[in-house]
PDB file of C-alpha atoms in Angstrom:
ATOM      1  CA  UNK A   1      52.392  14.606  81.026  1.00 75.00           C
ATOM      2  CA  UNK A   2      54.877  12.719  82.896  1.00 84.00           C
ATOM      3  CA  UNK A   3      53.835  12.949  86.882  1.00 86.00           C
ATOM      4  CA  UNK A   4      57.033  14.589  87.571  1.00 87.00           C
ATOM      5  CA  UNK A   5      56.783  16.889  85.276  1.00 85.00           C
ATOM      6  CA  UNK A   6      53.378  17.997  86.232  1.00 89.00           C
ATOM      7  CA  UNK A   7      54.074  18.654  89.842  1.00 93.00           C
ATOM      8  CA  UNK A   8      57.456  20.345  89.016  1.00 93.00           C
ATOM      9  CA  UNK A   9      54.744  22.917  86.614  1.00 93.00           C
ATOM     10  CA  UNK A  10      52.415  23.355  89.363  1.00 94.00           C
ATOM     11  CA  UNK A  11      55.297  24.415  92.084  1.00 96.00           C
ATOM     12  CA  UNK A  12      57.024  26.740  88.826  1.00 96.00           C
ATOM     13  CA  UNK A  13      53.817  28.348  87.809  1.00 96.00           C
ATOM     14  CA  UNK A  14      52.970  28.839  92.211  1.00 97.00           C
ATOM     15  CA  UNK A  15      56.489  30.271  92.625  1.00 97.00           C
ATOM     16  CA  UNK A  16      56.489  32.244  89.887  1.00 97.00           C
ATOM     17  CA  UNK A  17      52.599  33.450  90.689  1.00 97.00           C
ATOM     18  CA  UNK A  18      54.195  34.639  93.833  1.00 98.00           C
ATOM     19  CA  UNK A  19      57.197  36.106  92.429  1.00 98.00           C
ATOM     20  CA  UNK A  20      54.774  38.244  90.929  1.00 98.00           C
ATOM     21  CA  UNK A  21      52.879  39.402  93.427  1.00 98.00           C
ATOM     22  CA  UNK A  22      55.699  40.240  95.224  1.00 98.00           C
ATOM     23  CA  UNK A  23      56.678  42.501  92.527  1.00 98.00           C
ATOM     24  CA  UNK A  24      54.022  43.987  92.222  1.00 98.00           C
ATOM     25  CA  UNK A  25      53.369  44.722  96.119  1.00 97.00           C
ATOM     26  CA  UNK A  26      56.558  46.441  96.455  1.00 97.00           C
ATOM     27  CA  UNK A  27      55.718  48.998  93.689  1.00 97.00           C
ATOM     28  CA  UNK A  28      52.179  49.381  95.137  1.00 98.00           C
ATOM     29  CA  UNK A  29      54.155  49.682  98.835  1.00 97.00           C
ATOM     30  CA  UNK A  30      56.180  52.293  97.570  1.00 96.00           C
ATOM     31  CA  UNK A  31      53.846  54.000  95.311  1.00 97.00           C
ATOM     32  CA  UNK A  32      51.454  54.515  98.364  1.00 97.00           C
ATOM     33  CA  UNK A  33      54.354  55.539 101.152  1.00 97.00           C
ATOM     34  CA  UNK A  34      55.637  58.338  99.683  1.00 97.00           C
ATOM     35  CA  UNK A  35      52.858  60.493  98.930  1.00 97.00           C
ATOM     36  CA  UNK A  36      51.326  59.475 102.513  1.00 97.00           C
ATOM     37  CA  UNK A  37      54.567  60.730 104.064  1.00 97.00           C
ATOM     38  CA  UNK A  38      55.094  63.960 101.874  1.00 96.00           C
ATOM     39  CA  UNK A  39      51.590  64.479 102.925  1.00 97.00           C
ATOM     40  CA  UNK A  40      51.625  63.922 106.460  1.00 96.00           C
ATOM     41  CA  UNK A  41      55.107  66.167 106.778  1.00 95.00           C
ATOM     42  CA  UNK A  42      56.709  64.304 109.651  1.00 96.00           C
ATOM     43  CA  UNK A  43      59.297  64.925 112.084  1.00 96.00           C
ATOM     44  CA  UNK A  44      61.604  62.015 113.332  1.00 96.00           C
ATOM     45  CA  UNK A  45      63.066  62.466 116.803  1.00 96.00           C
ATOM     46  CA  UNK A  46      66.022  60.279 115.800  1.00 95.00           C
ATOM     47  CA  UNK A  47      66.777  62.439 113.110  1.00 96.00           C
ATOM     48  CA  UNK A  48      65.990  65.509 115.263  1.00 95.00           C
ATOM     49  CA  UNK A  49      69.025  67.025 113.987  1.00 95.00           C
ATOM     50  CA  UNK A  50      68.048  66.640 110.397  1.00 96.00           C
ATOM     51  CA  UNK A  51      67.362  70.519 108.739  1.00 94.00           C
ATOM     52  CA  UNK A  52      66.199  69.151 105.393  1.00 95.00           C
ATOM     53  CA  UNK A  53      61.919  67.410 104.712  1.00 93.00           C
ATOM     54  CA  UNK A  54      62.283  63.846 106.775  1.00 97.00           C
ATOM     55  CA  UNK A  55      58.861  62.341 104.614  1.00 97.00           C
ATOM     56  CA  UNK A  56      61.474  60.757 102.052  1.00 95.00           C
ATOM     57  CA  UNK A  57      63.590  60.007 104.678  1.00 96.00           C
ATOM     58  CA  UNK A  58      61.113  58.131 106.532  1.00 96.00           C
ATOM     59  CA  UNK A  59      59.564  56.306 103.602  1.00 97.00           C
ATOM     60  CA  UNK A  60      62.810  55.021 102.161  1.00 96.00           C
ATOM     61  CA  UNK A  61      63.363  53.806 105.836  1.00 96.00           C
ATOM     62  CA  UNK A  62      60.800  51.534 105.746  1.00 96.00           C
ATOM     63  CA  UNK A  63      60.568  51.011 101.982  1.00 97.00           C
ATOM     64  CA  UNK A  64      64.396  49.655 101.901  1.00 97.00           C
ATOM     65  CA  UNK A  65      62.936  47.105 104.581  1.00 97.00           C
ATOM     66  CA  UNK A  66      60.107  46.309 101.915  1.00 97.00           C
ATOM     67  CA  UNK A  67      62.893  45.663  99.283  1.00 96.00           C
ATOM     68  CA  UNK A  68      65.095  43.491 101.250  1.00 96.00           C
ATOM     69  CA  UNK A  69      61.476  41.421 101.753  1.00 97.00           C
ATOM     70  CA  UNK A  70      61.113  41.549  98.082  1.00 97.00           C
ATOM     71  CA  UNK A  71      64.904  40.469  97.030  1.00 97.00           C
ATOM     72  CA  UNK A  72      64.582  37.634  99.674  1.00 97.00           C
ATOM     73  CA  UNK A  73      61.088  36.396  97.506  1.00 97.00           C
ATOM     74  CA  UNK A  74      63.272  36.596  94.511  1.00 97.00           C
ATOM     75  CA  UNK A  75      66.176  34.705  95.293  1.00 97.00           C
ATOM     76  CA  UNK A  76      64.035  31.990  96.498  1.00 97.00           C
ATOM     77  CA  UNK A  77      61.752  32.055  93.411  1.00 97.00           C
ATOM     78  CA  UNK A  78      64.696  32.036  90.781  1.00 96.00           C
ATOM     79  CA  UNK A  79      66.552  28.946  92.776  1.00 97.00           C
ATOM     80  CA  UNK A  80      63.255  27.582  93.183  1.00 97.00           C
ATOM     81  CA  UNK A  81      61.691  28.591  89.610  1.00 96.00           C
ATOM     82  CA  UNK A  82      64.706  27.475  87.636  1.00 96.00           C
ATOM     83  CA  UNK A  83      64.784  24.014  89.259  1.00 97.00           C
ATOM     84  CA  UNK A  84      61.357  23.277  88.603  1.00 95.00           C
ATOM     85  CA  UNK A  85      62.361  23.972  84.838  1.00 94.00           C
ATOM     86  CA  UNK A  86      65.132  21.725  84.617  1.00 94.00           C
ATOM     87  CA  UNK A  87      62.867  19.262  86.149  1.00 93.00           C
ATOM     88  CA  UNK A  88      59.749  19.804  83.761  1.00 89.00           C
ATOM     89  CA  UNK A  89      62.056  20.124  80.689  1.00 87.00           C
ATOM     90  CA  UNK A  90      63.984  16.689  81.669  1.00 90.00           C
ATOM     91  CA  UNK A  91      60.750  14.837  82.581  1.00 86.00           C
ATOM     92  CA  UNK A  92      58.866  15.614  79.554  1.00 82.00           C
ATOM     93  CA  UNK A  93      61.939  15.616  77.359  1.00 84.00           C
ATOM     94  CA  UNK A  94      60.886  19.138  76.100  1.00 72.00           C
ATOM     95  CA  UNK A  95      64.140  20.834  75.069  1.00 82.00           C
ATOM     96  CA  UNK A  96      63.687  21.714  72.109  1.00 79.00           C
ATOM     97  CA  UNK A  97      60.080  23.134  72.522  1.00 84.00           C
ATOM     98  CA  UNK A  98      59.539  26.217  71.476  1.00 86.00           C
ATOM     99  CA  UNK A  99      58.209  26.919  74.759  1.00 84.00           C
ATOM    100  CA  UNK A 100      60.826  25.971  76.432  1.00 87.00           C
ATOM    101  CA  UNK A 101      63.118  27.878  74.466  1.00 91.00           C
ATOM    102  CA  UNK A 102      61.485  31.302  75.351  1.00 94.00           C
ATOM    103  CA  UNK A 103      60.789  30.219  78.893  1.00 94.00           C
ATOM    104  CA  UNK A 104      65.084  29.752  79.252  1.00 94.00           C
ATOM    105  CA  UNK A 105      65.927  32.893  77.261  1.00 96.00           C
ATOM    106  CA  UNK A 106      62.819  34.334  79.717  1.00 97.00           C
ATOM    107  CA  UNK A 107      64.573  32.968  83.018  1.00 97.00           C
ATOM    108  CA  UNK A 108      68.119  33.488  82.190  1.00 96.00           C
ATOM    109  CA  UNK A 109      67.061  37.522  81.559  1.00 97.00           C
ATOM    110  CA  UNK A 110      65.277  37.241  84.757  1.00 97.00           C
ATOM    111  CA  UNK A 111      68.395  35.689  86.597  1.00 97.00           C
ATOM    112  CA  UNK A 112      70.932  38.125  84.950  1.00 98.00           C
ATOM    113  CA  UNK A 113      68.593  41.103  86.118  1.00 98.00           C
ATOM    114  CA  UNK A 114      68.291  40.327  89.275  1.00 97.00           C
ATOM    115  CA  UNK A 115      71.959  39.186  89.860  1.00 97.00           C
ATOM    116  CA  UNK A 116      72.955  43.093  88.312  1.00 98.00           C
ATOM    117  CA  UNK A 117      70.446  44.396  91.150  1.00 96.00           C
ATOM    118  CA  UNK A 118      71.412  42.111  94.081  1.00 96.00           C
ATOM    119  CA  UNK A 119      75.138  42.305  93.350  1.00 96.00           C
ATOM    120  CA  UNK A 120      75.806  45.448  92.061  1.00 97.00           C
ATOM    121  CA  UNK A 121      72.972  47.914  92.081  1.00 97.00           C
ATOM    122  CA  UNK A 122      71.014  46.850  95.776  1.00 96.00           C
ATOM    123  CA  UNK A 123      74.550  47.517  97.527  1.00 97.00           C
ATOM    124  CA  UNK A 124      75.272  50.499  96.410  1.00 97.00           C
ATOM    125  CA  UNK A 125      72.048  51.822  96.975  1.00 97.00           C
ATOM    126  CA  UNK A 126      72.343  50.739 100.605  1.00 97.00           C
ATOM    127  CA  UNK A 127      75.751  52.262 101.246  1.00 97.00           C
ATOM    128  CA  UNK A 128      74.328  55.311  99.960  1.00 98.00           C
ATOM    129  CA  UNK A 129      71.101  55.190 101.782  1.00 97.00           C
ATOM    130  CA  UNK A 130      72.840  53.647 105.316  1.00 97.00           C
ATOM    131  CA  UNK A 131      74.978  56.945 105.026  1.00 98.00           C
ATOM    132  CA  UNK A 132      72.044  58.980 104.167  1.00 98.00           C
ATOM    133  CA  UNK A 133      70.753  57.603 107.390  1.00 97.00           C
ATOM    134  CA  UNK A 134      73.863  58.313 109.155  1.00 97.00           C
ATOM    135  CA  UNK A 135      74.548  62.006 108.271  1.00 97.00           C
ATOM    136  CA  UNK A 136      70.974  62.788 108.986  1.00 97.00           C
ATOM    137  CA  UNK A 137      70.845  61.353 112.196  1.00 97.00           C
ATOM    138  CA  UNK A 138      74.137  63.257 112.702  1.00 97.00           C
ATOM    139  CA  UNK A 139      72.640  66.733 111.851  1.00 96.00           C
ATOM    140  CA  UNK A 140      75.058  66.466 108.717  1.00 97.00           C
ATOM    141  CA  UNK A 141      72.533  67.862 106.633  1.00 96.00           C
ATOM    142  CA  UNK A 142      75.395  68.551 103.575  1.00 96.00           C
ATOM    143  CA  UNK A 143      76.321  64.934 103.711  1.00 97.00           C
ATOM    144  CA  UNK A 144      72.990  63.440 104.082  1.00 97.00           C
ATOM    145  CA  UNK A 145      71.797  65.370 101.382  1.00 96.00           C
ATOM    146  CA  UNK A 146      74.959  64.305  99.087  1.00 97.00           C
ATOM    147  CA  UNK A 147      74.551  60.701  99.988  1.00 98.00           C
ATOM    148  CA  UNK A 148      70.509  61.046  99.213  1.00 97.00           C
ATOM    149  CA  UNK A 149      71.623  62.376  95.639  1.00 97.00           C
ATOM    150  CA  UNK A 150      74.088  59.613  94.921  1.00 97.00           C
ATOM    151  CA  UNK A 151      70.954  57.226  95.956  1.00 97.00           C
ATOM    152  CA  UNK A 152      68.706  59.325  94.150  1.00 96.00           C
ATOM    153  CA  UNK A 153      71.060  58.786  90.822  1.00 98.00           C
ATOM    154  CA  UNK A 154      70.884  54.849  90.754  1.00 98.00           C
ATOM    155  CA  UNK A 155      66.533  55.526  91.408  1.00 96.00           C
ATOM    156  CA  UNK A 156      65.460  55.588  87.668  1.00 97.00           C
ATOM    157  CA  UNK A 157      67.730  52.551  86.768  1.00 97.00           C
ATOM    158  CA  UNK A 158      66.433  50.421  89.958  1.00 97.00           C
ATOM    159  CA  UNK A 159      63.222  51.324  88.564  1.00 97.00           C
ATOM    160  CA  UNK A 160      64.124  49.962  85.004  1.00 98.00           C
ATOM    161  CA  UNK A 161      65.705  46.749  86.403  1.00 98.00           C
ATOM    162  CA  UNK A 162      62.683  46.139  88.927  1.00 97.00           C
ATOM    163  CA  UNK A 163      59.866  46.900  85.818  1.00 97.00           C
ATOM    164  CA  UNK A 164      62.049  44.609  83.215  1.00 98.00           C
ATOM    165  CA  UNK A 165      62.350  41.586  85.926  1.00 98.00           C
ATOM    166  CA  UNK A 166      58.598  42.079  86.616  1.00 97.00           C
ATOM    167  CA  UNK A 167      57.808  41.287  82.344  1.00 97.00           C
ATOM    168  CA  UNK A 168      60.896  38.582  82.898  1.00 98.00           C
ATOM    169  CA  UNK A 169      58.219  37.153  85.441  1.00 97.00           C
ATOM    170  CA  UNK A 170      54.918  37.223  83.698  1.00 97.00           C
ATOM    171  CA  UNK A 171      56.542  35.916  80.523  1.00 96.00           C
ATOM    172  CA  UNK A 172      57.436  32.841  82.524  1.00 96.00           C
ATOM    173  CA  UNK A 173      54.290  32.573  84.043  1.00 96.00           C
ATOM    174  CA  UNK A 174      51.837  33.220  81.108  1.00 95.00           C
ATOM    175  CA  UNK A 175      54.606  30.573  79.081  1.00 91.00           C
ATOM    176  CA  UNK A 176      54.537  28.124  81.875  1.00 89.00           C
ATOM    177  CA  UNK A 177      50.565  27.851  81.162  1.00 87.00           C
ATOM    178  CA  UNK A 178      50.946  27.821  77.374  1.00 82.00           C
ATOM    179  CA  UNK A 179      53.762  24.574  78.204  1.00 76.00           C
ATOM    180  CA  UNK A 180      51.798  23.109  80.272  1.00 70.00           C
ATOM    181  CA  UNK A 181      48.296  22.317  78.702  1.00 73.00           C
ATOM    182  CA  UNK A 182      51.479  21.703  74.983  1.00 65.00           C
ATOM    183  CA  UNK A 183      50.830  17.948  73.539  1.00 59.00           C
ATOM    184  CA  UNK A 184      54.375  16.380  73.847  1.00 52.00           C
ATOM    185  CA  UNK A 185      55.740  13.087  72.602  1.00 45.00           C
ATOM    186  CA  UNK A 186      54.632  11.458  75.644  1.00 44.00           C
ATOM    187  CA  UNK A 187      50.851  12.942  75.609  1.00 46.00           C
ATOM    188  CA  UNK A 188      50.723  12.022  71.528  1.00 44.00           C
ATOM    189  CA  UNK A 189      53.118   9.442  70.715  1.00 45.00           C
ATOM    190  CA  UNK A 190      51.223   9.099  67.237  1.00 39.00           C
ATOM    191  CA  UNK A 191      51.670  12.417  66.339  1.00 44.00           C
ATOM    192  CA  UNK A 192      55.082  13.370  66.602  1.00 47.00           C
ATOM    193  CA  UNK A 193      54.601  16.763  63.970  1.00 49.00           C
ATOM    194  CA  UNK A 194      52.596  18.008  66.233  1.00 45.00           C
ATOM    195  CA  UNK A 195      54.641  17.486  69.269  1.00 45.00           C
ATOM    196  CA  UNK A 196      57.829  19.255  67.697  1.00 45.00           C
ATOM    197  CA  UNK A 197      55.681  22.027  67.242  1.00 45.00           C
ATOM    198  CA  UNK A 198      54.523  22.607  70.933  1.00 43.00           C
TER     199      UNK A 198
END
């Protein structure tokens, strides 16, 4: 393997590693702040005013801080992840691999995922959430609770979006090993069957 193409795999496969993780840390984050809130039964002096439970409304506080961490990790690992690719792909002249041709229908679902949730889904959730905040910290407890509903609509597909980006991920990852240790035209220059095959 070409040396550029090696070092461009070993950045894709450490950006997409932590892609992963990240992932997975915000669903652990979230999984464990919720149930530590309902069960601790809090009470926020800045939403003093607030008549309804404040344990969701204090662990989407700090879990929308978690996501904006997470989409930040994401942006960067696409950019990053997808130009490592090209590079890879180009060095090793590997375009018609099968490999690569799951690990580009594997990224572009990845990109058009999270593009959907940072574009459209992400800021609506906010707006709802930000005026959640507002109305409870108001005493508006009928408006916070309508804006917490609207929020509480988009949940399930946020959680869809979040899961399918996650098996985007590992797909590229567990693909980007299988592509990597491939034979390719310039590992086996004899044996070009076998390269057309990798």
């Amino acid at each position: 393997m070409p040396r550029a193409a090696r070092f461009a795999e070993i950045v894709h496969q450490f950006v997409v590693g932590i892609w992963i993780g990240t992932l997975i840390m915000g669903a652990v984050v979230a999984a464990i702040i919720f149930p530590t809130m309902r069960e601790l039964s809090p009470h926020f002096t800045r939403f003093n005013l607030y008549t309804s439970d404040h344990a969701d409304l204090g662990a989407g506080f700090i879990q929308a801080r978690v996501f904006a961490a997470v989409d930040l990790v994401q942006f960067v690992a696409l950019f990053v992840g997808l130009l490592t690719l090209v590079v890879s792909v180009g060095a090793r002249k590997a375009i018609r691999f099968k490999s690569t041709i799951i690990r580009s229908i594997l990224m572009g679902g990845a990109m058009l995922l999270f593009w959907y949730q940072f574009f459209v889904l992400a800021p609506r959730m906010d707006r709802n959430a930000i005026q959640y905040w507002q109305a409870a910290q108001a005493g508006d407890t009928v408006s916070a609770d309508a804006f917490r509903e609207a929020f509480s609509a988009d949940h399930p597909t946020a959680t869809r979006t979040f899961g399918l980006i996650g098996v985007c991920a590992v797909g590229l990852f567990v693909c980007g090993a299988w592509s990597a240790t491939s034979r390719t035209e310039h590992d086996q220059p004899d044996d070009p069957g076998r390269a057309a095959s990798s």
